[in-house]
């Protein structure tokens, strides 16, 4: 029996949360080794476990994968969530890249100064409503397929749902003008593997709190 993937990252969302989402969507159980101290990170770096000296890092199939997008691509390809041909893969990749640009704003939000956090919520809402969500609303309205790309769950669906739900935590009505995205969110949330991941007690991480922020600062700041 193959070993479970092992995720190396602090005990919080950050850039590893997308990896947790995709593994969960694929029905893959995984273990985690949480980084809590600068010394743990240094040990990984000194042991040549981190190609570019940084996490996320995922041990999987005898490899130590780094760089979030490369990790996501590998898992998606392995579990048939990366399209049936080059055209579908390129569309999925394009949608994921756009969504991750939006998700990055959410990831960095807890690390802003308190006075800047509310301003950034407004900025995130504007970018989502004006730049990103209209794209996906049009795709879902016009292409006549079951998912964003084709008729099978893909990485693009998973990352978009992750981003929508993270935004809804801060802006509950963010989808009010996007009926097709509302329907999409409900449908993808009810896929059995994802529904299980969204239930209490799963390995899905809660919104970042002060403890997570302090831990990240203590590990990664000089």
XYZ file of N, CA and C in Angstrom:
666
model
N 0.841 -1.196 0.000
C 0.000 0.000 0.000
C 0.878 1.248 0.000
N 0.610 2.164 -0.910
C 1.407 3.379 -1.007
C 1.219 4.237 0.237
N 2.291 4.907 0.630
C 2.219 5.805 1.779
C 1.322 6.986 1.455
N 0.666 7.493 2.487
C -0.147 8.688 2.303
C 0.756 9.880 1.993
N 0.289 10.811 1.188
C 1.025 12.063 1.041
C 1.198 12.725 2.405
N 2.360 13.359 2.601
C 2.605 14.089 3.840
C 2.855 15.554 3.505
N 2.098 16.427 4.158
C 2.144 17.860 3.893
C 2.954 18.548 4.978
N 3.886 19.405 4.574
C 4.731 20.148 5.500
C 4.411 21.627 5.391
N 3.832 22.177 6.462
C 3.395 23.577 6.444
C 2.940 23.930 7.859
N 2.867 25.221 8.202
C 2.246 25.581 9.487
C 0.785 25.123 9.553
N 0.268 25.061 10.776
C -1.090 24.566 11.001
C -2.115 25.663 10.703
N -2.317 25.896 9.418
C -3.266 26.901 8.971
C -3.417 26.837 7.469
N -4.206 27.724 6.928
C -4.536 27.673 5.505
C -3.337 27.999 4.620
N -3.076 29.275 4.449
C -1.962 29.680 3.613
C -2.029 29.071 2.218
N -0.867 28.857 1.635
C -0.817 28.301 0.281
C -1.001 26.794 0.256
N -0.950 26.150 1.411
C -1.167 24.702 1.449
C -2.642 24.341 1.388
N -3.532 25.274 1.701
C -4.946 24.904 1.787
C -5.487 24.425 0.442
N -5.026 24.993 -0.651
C -5.472 24.518 -1.964
C -5.061 23.068 -2.186
N -3.896 22.703 -1.691
C -3.436 21.314 -1.810
C -4.349 20.396 -1.005
N -4.702 20.813 0.195
C -5.627 20.011 1.009
C -6.956 19.835 0.272
N -7.449 20.914 -0.312
C -8.711 20.857 -1.044
C -8.662 19.845 -2.182
N -7.604 19.884 -2.970
C -7.533 19.020 -4.150
C -7.346 17.562 -3.745
N -6.529 17.308 -2.752
C -6.395 15.935 -2.262
C -7.736 15.427 -1.740
N -8.419 16.259 -0.971
C -9.718 15.851 -0.427
C -10.720 15.595 -1.541
N -10.757 16.474 -2.541
C -11.681 16.298 -3.664
C -11.410 14.998 -4.405
N -10.137 14.610 -4.472
C -9.758 13.367 -5.135
C -9.981 12.138 -4.253
N -10.397 12.364 -3.004
C -10.628 11.251 -2.092
C -9.356 10.658 -1.526
N -8.282 11.452 -1.480
C -6.980 10.971 -1.020
C -6.768 11.364 0.436
N -6.511 10.398 1.286
C -6.167 10.690 2.672
C -4.719 11.158 2.735
N -4.436 12.062 3.665
C -3.076 12.587 3.771
C -2.726 12.857 5.228
N -1.430 12.883 5.487
C -0.916 13.231 6.805
C -0.290 14.619 6.736
N -0.130 15.223 7.898
C 0.483 16.540 7.952
C 1.528 16.592 9.057
N 2.630 17.251 8.762
C 3.636 17.550 9.772
C 3.710 19.063 9.875
N 3.153 19.593 10.937
C 3.022 21.036 11.053
C 4.340 21.675 11.480
N 4.694 22.737 10.803
C 5.842 23.535 11.205
C 5.394 24.497 12.299
N 6.103 24.451 13.417
C 5.760 25.324 14.533
C 6.920 26.213 14.962
N 8.135 25.866 14.508
C 9.316 26.622 14.922
C 10.240 26.862 13.729
N 11.058 27.867 13.871
C 12.066 28.164 12.857
C 13.044 26.989 12.725
N 13.282 26.286 13.829
C 14.222 25.163 13.797
C 13.710 24.021 12.916
N 12.403 23.790 12.927
C 11.843 22.749 12.057
C 12.052 23.092 10.590
N 11.829 24.349 10.243
C 12.066 24.773 8.866
C 13.539 24.638 8.518
N 14.402 25.046 9.425
C 15.839 24.957 9.178
C 16.281 23.513 8.959
N 15.691 22.589 9.702
C 16.030 21.172 9.539
C 15.672 20.683 8.144
N 14.505 21.086 7.641
C 14.124 20.707 6.281
C 15.082 21.322 5.264
N 15.441 22.573 5.492
C 16.353 23.244 4.567
C 17.738 22.600 4.593
N 18.240 22.306 5.786
C 19.574 21.711 5.903
C 19.626 20.298 5.336
N 18.465 19.618 5.361
C 18.417 18.253 4.855
C 18.155 18.162 3.368
N 18.210 19.304 2.683
C 17.972 19.346 1.239
C 16.602 18.796 0.861
N 15.609 19.023 1.717
C 14.251 18.585 1.430
C 13.446 19.640 0.658
N 13.941 20.871 0.642
C 13.206 21.966 0.019
C 14.025 22.517 -1.139
N 13.564 22.267 -2.341
C 14.328 22.631 -3.529
C 14.694 24.105 -3.543
N 13.747 24.960 -3.176
C 13.993 26.400 -3.164
C 13.948 26.969 -1.750
N 14.177 26.100 -0.765
C 14.292 26.511 0.634
C 13.005 27.047 1.221
N 11.850 26.651 0.652
C 10.591 27.171 1.172
C 9.481 26.121 1.060
N 8.459 26.310 1.879
C 7.264 25.469 1.849
C 6.139 26.283 1.226
N 5.081 25.620 0.758
C 4.643 24.250 0.966
C 5.590 23.202 0.363
N 5.633 22.053 1.048
C 6.307 20.876 0.518
C 5.424 19.670 0.783
N 5.279 18.832 -0.229
C 4.457 17.635 -0.116
C 5.301 16.417 -0.499
N 5.376 15.469 0.419
C 6.009 14.188 0.107
C 4.945 13.281 -0.513
N 5.188 12.852 -1.748
C 4.205 12.047 -2.457
C 4.907 11.216 -3.526
N 4.587 9.936 -3.579
C 5.117 9.038 -4.608
C 6.639 9.071 -4.674
N 7.270 9.137 -3.495
C 8.724 9.116 -3.441
C 9.392 10.430 -3.786
N 8.603 11.490 -3.954
C 9.150 12.811 -4.295
C 8.860 13.797 -3.175
N 9.636 14.869 -3.178
C 9.386 15.996 -2.281
C 9.068 17.197 -3.170
N 7.787 17.437 -3.369
C 7.346 18.462 -4.295
C 7.215 19.815 -3.608
N 7.691 20.851 -4.276
C 7.516 22.222 -3.806
C 6.914 23.045 -4.940
N 6.606 24.299 -4.623
C 5.929 25.233 -5.522
C 4.459 24.815 -5.670
N 3.593 25.637 -5.116
C 2.179 25.292 -4.975
C 1.541 24.852 -6.283
N 1.760 25.603 -7.339
C 1.104 25.266 -8.601
C 1.592 23.930 -9.150
N 2.883 23.653 -8.999
C 3.400 22.360 -9.462
C 2.794 21.208 -8.667
N 2.634 21.402 -7.372
C 2.004 20.382 -6.529
C 0.560 20.149 -6.979
N -0.164 21.226 -7.192
C -1.560 21.112 -7.617
C -1.665 20.414 -8.970
N -0.792 20.762 -9.892
C -0.822 20.136 -11.220
C -0.572 18.637 -11.119
N 0.399 18.248 -10.306
C 0.728 16.829 -10.180
C -0.460 16.040 -9.628
N -1.043 16.543 -8.548
C -2.168 15.835 -7.924
C -3.352 15.776 -8.883
N -3.644 16.898 -9.543
C -4.777 16.939 -10.469
C -4.569 15.984 -11.633
N -3.375 15.960 -12.194
C -3.089 15.058 -13.310
C -3.197 13.601 -12.867
N -2.662 13.300 -11.713
C -2.677 11.925 -11.212
C -4.093 11.418 -10.984
N -4.979 12.298 -10.566
C -6.333 11.885 -10.191
C -7.396 12.341 -11.200
N -6.967 12.534 -12.436
C -7.893 12.768 -13.556
C -8.748 14.013 -13.339
N -8.083 15.062 -12.848
C -8.771 16.339 -12.618
C -8.098 17.457 -13.398
N -7.460 17.089 -14.508
C -6.708 18.088 -15.264
C -7.011 18.007 -16.755
N -8.252 17.627 -17.068
C -8.700 17.649 -18.453
C -8.335 16.408 -19.243
N -9.005 16.248 -20.381
C -8.811 15.047 -21.211
C -7.824 15.275 -22.349
N -7.488 16.536 -22.628
C -6.555 16.814 -23.711
C -5.863 18.150 -23.445
N -4.976 18.536 -24.357
C -4.183 19.750 -24.151
C -5.066 20.988 -24.054
N -6.109 21.055 -24.876
C -6.992 22.226 -24.842
C -7.666 22.357 -23.479
N -8.209 21.253 -22.960
C -8.865 21.320 -21.650
C -7.856 21.651 -20.558
N -6.677 21.056 -20.617
C -5.665 21.345 -19.594
C -5.289 22.826 -19.595
N -5.193 23.394 -20.780
C -4.829 24.807 -20.864
C -5.936 25.693 -20.307
N -7.186 25.374 -20.613
C -8.301 26.134 -20.041
C -8.310 26.020 -18.519
N -8.153 24.796 -18.025
C -8.128 24.590 -16.569
C -7.011 25.411 -15.946
N -5.828 25.343 -16.552
C -4.677 26.070 -16.021
C -4.936 27.573 -16.031
N -5.533 28.073 -17.101
C -5.825 29.492 -17.207
C -6.816 29.936 -16.130
N -7.875 29.160 -15.939
C -8.861 29.491 -14.908
C -8.242 29.428 -13.509
N -7.413 28.401 -13.283
C -6.781 28.253 -11.966
C -5.835 29.415 -11.693
N -5.035 29.792 -12.679
C -4.097 30.895 -12.486
C -4.838 32.176 -12.123
N -5.926 32.459 -12.821
C -6.711 33.644 -12.496
C -7.295 33.587 -11.099
N -7.846 32.430 -10.746
C -8.455 32.294 -9.423
C -7.421 32.396 -8.323
N -6.242 31.817 -8.541
C -5.189 31.894 -7.524
C -4.704 33.321 -7.316
N -4.760 34.151 -8.364
C -4.424 35.567 -8.175
C -5.374 36.220 -7.172
N -6.656 35.881 -7.275
C -7.638 36.396 -6.325
C -7.446 35.769 -4.949
N -7.204 34.477 -4.917
C -7.022 33.777 -3.649
C -5.808 34.310 -2.892
N -4.783 34.720 -3.606
C -3.582 35.257 -2.954
C -3.911 36.482 -2.106
N -4.849 37.313 -2.559
C -5.258 38.469 -1.756
C -5.858 38.020 -0.433
N -6.622 36.928 -0.474
C -7.244 36.400 0.743
C -6.187 35.816 1.666
N -5.221 35.116 1.086
C -4.154 34.496 1.880
C -3.349 35.550 2.641
N -3.084 36.668 1.980
C -2.231 37.694 2.592
C -2.994 38.623 3.534
N -4.316 38.597 3.490
C -5.123 39.537 4.271
C -4.815 39.521 5.767
N -4.672 38.350 6.417
C -4.435 38.354 7.868
C -3.119 38.998 8.279
N -2.203 39.174 7.332
C -0.883 39.697 7.660
C -0.787 41.212 7.454
N -1.889 41.819 7.036
C -1.914 43.263 6.887
C -2.096 43.939 8.246
N -1.712 45.202 8.304
C -1.980 45.982 9.507
C -3.489 46.099 9.695
N -3.959 46.130 10.940
C -5.412 46.181 11.195
C -6.119 47.285 10.424
N -5.491 48.454 10.325
C -6.145 49.572 9.617
C -6.301 49.284 8.128
N -5.455 48.414 7.598
C -5.494 48.123 6.165
C -6.403 46.941 5.825
N -6.783 46.160 6.825
C -7.524 44.940 6.530
C -8.906 45.228 5.945
N -9.628 46.196 6.512
C -10.960 46.490 5.993
C -10.885 47.088 4.594
N -9.882 47.917 4.363
C -9.690 48.462 3.012
C -9.459 47.333 2.012
N -8.708 46.351 2.427
C -8.394 45.256 1.509
C -9.611 44.377 1.247
N -10.504 44.262 2.221
C -11.754 43.533 1.983
C -12.543 44.219 0.866
N -12.602 45.533 0.899
C -13.281 46.278 -0.161
C -12.591 46.038 -1.495
N -11.275 46.062 -1.493
C -10.507 45.820 -2.722
C -10.762 44.419 -3.271
N -10.769 43.428 -2.383
C -11.024 42.055 -2.813
C -12.417 41.925 -3.419
N -13.395 42.538 -2.766
C -14.768 42.465 -3.268
C -14.875 43.086 -4.651
N -14.257 44.239 -4.827
C -14.310 44.907 -6.122
C -13.658 44.061 -7.217
N -12.494 43.501 -6.913
C -11.804 42.693 -7.917
C -12.604 41.442 -8.258
N -13.188 40.808 -7.229
C -13.982 39.608 -7.480
C -15.191 39.933 -8.347
N -15.889 40.991 -8.005
C -17.153 41.317 -8.671
C -16.938 41.894 -10.065
N -15.859 42.654 -10.236
C -15.649 43.338 -11.519
C -14.782 42.522 -12.472
N -13.741 41.866 -11.939
C -12.763 41.231 -12.826
C -12.933 39.724 -12.953
N -13.140 39.040 -11.826
C -13.028 37.578 -11.839
C -14.370 36.860 -11.989
N -15.323 37.189 -11.134
C -16.578 36.439 -11.159
C -17.351 36.583 -12.469
N -17.351 37.747 -13.132
C -18.046 37.813 -14.424
C -17.506 36.820 -15.453
N -16.217 36.544 -15.399
C -15.627 35.561 -16.319
C -16.260 34.196 -16.112
N -16.303 33.752 -14.869
C -16.811 32.414 -14.578
C -18.328 32.343 -14.730
N -19.007 33.422 -14.415
C -20.457 33.464 -14.619
C -20.783 33.255 -16.104
N -20.043 33.929 -16.984
C -20.264 33.794 -18.416
C -19.939 32.384 -18.908
N -18.838 31.822 -18.428
C -18.468 30.460 -18.817
C -19.572 29.482 -18.440
N -20.030 29.566 -17.205
C -21.054 28.640 -16.724
C -22.386 28.846 -17.441
N -22.674 30.063 -17.819
C -23.932 30.362 -18.503
C -23.931 29.881 -19.949
N -22.780 29.987 -20.611
C -22.751 29.841 -22.064
C -22.265 28.489 -22.584
N -21.455 27.755 -21.819
C -20.777 26.624 -22.474
C -21.555 25.305 -22.461
N -22.611 25.225 -21.655
C -23.462 24.050 -21.703
C -22.847 22.774 -21.172
N -21.824 22.894 -20.352
C -21.169 21.727 -19.769
C -21.482 21.644 -18.285
N -21.175 20.513 -17.704
C -21.530 20.299 -16.298
C -20.578 21.022 -15.348
N -19.340 21.229 -15.786
C -18.336 21.845 -14.929
C -17.677 22.995 -15.683
N -16.738 23.651 -15.063
C -16.086 24.773 -15.724
C -15.451 24.356 -17.042
N -14.820 23.186 -17.038
C -14.187 22.668 -18.248
C -14.661 21.231 -18.444
N -15.491 21.017 -19.451
C -15.945 19.667 -19.739
C -17.007 19.179 -18.773
N -17.123 17.868 -18.687
C -18.178 17.235 -17.888
C -17.622 16.421 -16.731
N -16.437 16.813 -16.271
C -15.815 16.121 -15.153
C -15.176 17.144 -14.222
N -15.266 16.887 -12.931
C -14.668 17.769 -11.931
C -13.190 17.968 -12.244
N -12.749 19.225 -12.162
C -11.343 19.512 -12.421
C -10.770 20.404 -11.334
N -9.471 20.595 -11.416
C -8.767 21.491 -10.507
C -9.392 22.880 -10.516
N -9.845 23.332 -11.681
C -10.440 24.669 -11.783
C -11.685 24.797 -10.915
N -12.525 23.760 -10.894
C -13.738 23.792 -10.064
C -13.386 23.860 -8.586
N -12.408 23.079 -8.193
C -12.054 22.979 -6.773
C -11.479 24.299 -6.263
N -10.560 24.882 -7.024
C -9.938 26.132 -6.573
C -10.941 27.283 -6.591
N -11.838 27.284 -7.564
C -12.855 28.332 -7.588
C -13.778 28.219 -6.383
N -14.217 27.025 -6.043
C -15.075 26.871 -4.873
C -14.347 27.287 -3.602
N -13.099 26.864 -3.465
C -12.314 27.267 -2.295
C -12.291 28.786 -2.158
N -12.069 29.465 -3.263
C -11.962 30.923 -3.248
C -13.305 31.567 -2.934
N -14.369 31.057 -3.535
C -15.708 31.592 -3.261
C -16.040 31.488 -1.776
N -15.828 30.312 -1.192
C -16.187 30.117 0.214
C -15.332 30.972 1.143
N -14.054 31.145 0.786
C -13.186 31.998 1.603
C -13.644 33.453 1.532
N -14.078 33.887 0.356
C -14.595 35.248 0.230
C -15.916 35.416 0.975
N -16.766 34.400 0.907
C -18.064 34.494 1.586
C -17.913 34.597 3.102
N -16.812 34.102 3.640
C -16.568 34.272 5.076
C -16.435 35.755 5.428
N -15.894 36.540 4.511
C -15.678 37.961 4.749
C -16.810 38.816 4.175
N -17.399 38.367 3.054
C -18.427 39.132 2.350
C -19.553 38.160 1.998
N -20.494 37.931 2.909
C -21.482 36.858 2.718
C -22.307 36.962 1.434
N -22.523 38.158 0.930
C -23.378 38.325 -0.250
C -22.568 38.487 -1.533
N -21.344 38.034 -1.554
C -20.442 38.294 -2.676
C -20.979 37.736 -3.997
N -21.824 36.696 -3.939
C -22.351 36.085 -5.166
C -23.757 36.567 -5.528
N -24.227 37.618 -4.901
C -25.632 38.003 -5.077
C -25.991 38.327 -6.526
N -25.025 38.800 -7.300
C -25.307 39.169 -8.698
C -24.913 38.074 -9.685
N -24.593 36.877 -9.167
C -24.057 35.820 -10.035
C -24.813 34.499 -9.809
N -25.998 34.370 -10.396
C -26.818 33.174 -10.138
C -26.165 31.865 -10.586
N -25.429 31.882 -11.674
C -24.790 30.641 -12.130
C -23.660 30.226 -11.185
N -22.964 31.192 -10.625
C -21.935 30.856 -9.636
C -22.570 30.378 -8.332
N -23.728 30.914 -7.979
C -24.429 30.406 -6.803
C -24.778 28.934 -6.994
N -25.321 28.608 -8.153
C -25.681 27.225 -8.451
C -24.439 26.336 -8.483
N -23.369 26.844 -9.075
C -22.098 26.118 -9.126
C -21.595 25.811 -7.717
N -21.622 26.810 -6.843
C -21.110 26.639 -5.484
C -21.865 25.547 -4.740
N -23.176 25.538 -4.881
C -23.989 24.512 -4.221
C -23.677 23.135 -4.806
N -23.600 23.055 -6.130
C -23.370 21.764 -6.788
C -22.012 21.170 -6.411
N -20.953 21.979 -6.490
C -19.619 21.458 -6.200
C -19.487 21.133 -4.715
N -20.118 21.926 -3.869
C -20.064 21.667 -2.421
C -20.715 20.344 -2.055
N -21.623 19.845 -2.907
C -22.332 18.611 -2.599
C -21.736 17.377 -3.259
N -20.642 17.528 -3.985
C -19.907 16.343 -4.433
C -19.426 15.606 -3.182
N -19.643 14.303 -3.074
C -19.413 13.604 -1.798
C -18.058 13.849 -1.149
N -16.975 13.786 -1.914
C -15.658 13.982 -1.293
C -15.497 15.405 -0.779
N -16.026 16.365 -1.512
C -15.912 17.763 -1.080
C -16.854 18.040 0.081
N -18.047 17.490 0.018
C -18.993 17.656 1.124
C -18.389 17.134 2.427
N -17.699 16.003 2.351
C -17.040 15.440 3.533
C -15.967 16.388 4.054
N -15.212 17.005 3.133
C -14.149 17.931 3.523
C -14.710 19.191 4.172
N -15.929 19.555 3.812
C -16.548 20.760 4.361
C -17.220 20.526 5.712
N -17.298 19.281 6.124
C -17.941 18.955 7.393
C -16.996 19.190 8.570
N -17.545 19.483 9.746
C -16.704 19.650 10.937
C -15.858 18.409 11.188
N -14.641 18.624 11.639
C -13.755 17.512 11.964
C -12.850 17.086 10.828
N -13.004 17.703 9.660
C -12.137 17.367 8.533
C -10.795 18.098 8.690
N -9.916 17.897 7.715
C -8.617 18.570 7.747
C -8.650 19.946 7.090
N -9.836 20.414 6.739
C -9.980 21.778 6.252
C -9.666 22.737 7.396
N -8.840 23.736 7.114
C -8.412 24.648 8.163
C -9.404 25.797 8.342
N -9.549 26.278 9.574
C -10.441 27.414 9.837
C -9.807 28.705 9.355
N -10.570 29.794 9.329
C -9.975 31.088 8.966
C -8.774 31.400 9.858
N -7.752 32.036 9.310
C -6.549 32.330 10.097
C -6.870 33.186 11.315
N -6.244 32.856 12.435
C -6.402 33.650 13.649
C -5.041 34.226 14.048
N -5.016 34.922 15.175
C -3.781 35.575 15.611
C -2.683 34.552 15.914
N -3.068 33.376 16.395
C -2.067 32.357 16.705
C -1.356 31.905 15.435
N -2.135 31.676 14.379
C -1.534 31.282 13.099
C -0.616 32.383 12.575
N -1.066 33.614 12.623
C -0.259 34.725 12.122
C 1.048 34.831 12.891
N 1.003 34.717 14.218
C 2.228 34.787 15.026
C 3.153 33.624 14.706
N 2.584 32.435 14.528
C 3.400 31.268 14.204
C 4.140 31.468 12.890
N 3.431 31.956 11.878
C 4.054 32.196 10.571
C 5.175 33.226 10.692
N 4.923 34.295 11.412
C 5.960 35.314 11.603
C 7.177 34.714 12.306
N 6.945 33.910 13.331
C 8.056 33.346 14.097
C 8.884 32.377 13.261
N 8.238 31.662 12.331
C 8.952 30.689 11.515
C 9.716 31.362 10.384
N 9.066 32.282 9.706
C 9.599 32.760 8.431
C 10.284 34.125 8.490
N 10.006 34.911 9.519
C 10.644 36.226 9.584
C 12.056 36.099 10.163
N 13.011 36.896 9.663
C 14.389 36.859 10.189
C 14.439 37.203 11.662
